[in-house]
Short mmCIF file of N, CA and C in Angstrom, two decimals:
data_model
loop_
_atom_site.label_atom_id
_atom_site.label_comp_id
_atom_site.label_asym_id
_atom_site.label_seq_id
_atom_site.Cartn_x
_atom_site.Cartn_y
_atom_site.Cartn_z
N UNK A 1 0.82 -1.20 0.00
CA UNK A 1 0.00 0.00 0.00
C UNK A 1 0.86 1.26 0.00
N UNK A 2 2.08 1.79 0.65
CA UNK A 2 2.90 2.31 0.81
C UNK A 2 3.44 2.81 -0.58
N UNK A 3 4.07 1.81 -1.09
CA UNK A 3 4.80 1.82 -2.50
C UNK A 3 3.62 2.60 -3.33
N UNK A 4 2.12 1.77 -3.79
CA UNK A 4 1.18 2.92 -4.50
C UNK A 4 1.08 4.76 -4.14
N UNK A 5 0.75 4.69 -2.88
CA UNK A 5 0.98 6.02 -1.90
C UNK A 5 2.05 6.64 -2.69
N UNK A 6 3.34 6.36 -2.39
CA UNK A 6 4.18 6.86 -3.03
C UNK A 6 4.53 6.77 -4.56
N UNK A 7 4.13 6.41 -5.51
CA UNK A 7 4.11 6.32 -6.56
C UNK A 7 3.31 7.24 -7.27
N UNK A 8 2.13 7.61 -6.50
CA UNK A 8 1.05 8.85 -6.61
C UNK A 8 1.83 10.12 -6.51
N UNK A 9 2.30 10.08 -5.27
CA UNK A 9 2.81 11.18 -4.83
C UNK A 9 3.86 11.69 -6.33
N UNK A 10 4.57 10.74 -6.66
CA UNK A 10 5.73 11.11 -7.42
C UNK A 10 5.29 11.91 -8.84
N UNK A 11 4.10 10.77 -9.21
CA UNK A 11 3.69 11.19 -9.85
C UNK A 11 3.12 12.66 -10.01
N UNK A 12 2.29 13.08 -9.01
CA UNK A 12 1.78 14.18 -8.89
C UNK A 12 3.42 15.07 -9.08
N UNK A 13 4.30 14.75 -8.39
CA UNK A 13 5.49 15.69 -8.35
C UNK A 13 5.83 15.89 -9.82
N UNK A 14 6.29 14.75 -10.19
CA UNK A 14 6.79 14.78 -11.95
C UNK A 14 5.78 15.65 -12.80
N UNK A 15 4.82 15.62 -12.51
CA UNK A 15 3.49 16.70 -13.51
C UNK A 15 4.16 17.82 -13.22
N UNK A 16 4.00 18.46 -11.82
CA UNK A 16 4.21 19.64 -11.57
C UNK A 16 5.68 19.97 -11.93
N UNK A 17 6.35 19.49 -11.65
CA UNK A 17 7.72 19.64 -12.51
C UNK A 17 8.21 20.11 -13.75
N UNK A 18 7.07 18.92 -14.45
CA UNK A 18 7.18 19.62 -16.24
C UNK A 18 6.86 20.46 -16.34
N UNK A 19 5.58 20.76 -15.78
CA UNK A 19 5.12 22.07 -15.89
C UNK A 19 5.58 23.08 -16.01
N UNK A 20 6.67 23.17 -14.79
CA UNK A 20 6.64 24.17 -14.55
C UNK A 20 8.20 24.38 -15.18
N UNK A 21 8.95 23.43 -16.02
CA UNK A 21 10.49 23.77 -16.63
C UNK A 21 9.04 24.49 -17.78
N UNK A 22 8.48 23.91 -18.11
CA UNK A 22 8.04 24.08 -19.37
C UNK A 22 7.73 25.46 -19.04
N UNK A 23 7.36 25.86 -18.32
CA UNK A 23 6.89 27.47 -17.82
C UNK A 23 7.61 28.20 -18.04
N UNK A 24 8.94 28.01 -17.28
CA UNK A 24 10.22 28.61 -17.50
C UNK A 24 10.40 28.48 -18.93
N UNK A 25 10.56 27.50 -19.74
CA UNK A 25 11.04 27.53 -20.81
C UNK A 25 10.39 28.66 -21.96
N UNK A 26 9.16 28.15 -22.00
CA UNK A 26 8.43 29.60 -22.16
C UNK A 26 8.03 31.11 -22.32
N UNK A 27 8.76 31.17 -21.08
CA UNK A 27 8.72 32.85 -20.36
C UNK A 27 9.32 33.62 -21.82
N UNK A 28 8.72 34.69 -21.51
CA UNK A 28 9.56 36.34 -21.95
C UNK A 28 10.43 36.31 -21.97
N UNK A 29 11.35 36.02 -20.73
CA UNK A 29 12.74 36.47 -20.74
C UNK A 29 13.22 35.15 -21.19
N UNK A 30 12.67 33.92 -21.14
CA UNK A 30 13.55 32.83 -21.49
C UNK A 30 13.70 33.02 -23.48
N UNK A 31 12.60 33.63 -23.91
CA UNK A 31 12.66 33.35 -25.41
C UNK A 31 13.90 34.53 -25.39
N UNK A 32 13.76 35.68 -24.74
CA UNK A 32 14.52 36.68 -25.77
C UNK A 32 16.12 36.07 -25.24
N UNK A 33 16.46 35.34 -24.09
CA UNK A 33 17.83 34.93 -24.25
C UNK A 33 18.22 33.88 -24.98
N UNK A 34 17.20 33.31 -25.37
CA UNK A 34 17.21 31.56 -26.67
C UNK A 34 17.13 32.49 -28.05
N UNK A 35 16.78 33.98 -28.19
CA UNK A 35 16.72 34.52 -29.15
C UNK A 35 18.25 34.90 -29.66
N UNK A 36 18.97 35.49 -28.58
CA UNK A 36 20.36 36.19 -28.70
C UNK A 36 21.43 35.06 -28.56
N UNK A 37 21.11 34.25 -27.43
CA UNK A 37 22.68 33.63 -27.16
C UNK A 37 22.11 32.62 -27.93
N UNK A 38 20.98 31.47 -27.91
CA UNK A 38 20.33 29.99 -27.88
C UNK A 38 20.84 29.31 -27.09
N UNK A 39 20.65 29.71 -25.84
CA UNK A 39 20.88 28.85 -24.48
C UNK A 39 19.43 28.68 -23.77
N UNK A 40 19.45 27.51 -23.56
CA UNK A 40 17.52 27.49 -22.41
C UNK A 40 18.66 27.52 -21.29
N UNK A 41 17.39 28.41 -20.21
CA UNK A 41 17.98 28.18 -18.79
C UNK A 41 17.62 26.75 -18.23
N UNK A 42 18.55 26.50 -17.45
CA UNK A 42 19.02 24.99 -16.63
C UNK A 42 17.60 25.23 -15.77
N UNK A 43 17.44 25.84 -15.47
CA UNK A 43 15.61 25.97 -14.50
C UNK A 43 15.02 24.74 -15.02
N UNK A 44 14.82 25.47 -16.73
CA UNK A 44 13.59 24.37 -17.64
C UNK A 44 14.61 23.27 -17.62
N UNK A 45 15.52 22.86 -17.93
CA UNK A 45 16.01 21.31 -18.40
C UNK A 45 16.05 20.42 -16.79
N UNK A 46 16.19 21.47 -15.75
CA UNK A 46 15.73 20.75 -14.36
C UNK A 46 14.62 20.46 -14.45
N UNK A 47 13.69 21.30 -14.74
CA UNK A 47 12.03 20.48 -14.24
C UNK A 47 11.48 20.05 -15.35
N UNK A 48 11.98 19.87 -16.58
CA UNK A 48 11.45 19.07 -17.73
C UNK A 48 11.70 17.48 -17.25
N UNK A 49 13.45 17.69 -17.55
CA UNK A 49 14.22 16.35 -17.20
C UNK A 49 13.80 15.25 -15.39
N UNK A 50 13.58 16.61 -14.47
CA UNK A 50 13.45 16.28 -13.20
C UNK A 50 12.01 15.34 -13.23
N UNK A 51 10.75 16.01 -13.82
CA UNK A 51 9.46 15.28 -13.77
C UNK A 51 9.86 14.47 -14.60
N UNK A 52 9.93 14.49 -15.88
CA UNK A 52 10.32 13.28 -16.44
C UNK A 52 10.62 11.86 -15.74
N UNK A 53 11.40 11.99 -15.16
CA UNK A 53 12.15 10.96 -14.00
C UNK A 53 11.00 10.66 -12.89
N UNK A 54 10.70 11.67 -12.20
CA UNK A 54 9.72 11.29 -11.17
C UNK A 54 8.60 10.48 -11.59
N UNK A 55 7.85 11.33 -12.85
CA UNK A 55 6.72 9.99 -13.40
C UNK A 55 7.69 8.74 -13.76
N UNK A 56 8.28 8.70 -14.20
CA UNK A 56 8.63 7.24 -14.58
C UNK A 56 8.64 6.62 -13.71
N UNK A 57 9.47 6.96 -12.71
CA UNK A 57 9.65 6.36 -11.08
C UNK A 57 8.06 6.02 -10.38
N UNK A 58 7.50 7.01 -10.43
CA UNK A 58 6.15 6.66 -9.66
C UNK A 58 5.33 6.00 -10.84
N UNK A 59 5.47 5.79 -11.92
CA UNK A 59 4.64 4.68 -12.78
C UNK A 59 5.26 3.36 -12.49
N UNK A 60 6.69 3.36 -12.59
CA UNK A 60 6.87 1.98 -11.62
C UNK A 60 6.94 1.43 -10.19
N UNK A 61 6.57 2.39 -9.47
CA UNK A 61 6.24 1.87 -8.24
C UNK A 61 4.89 1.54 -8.38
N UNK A 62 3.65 2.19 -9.22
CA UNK A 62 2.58 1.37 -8.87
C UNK A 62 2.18 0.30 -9.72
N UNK A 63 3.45 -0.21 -10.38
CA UNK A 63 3.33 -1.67 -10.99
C UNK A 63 3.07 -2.19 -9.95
#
């Protein structure tokens, strides 16, 4: 029961995660510095890459 519990949880984390690199990635200020230099800030590739990982993790814990 534990392992599901937590597998939810992760899950819920990994959503909010993408979200929110993706947010960052997004932004105003993120386009006009992907405009000049073409660098994304490490923010978005943390919480793209970060949820990424967490759902996977919490889809296999509630195998």
């Amino acid at each position: 029961m534990n392992k599901k519990i937590v597998g939810i949880v992760l899950i819920v984390i990994g959503v909010a995660l993408g979200l929110w690199g993706y947010d960052v990635y997004d932004s105003a200020s993120s386009q006009v510095v992907r405009a000049f230099s073409g660098d994304t800030p490490i923010e978005a590739w943390v919480g793209m890459v970060g949820g990424a990982i967490c759902l996977l993790v919490g889809i296999l814990k509630l195998k």
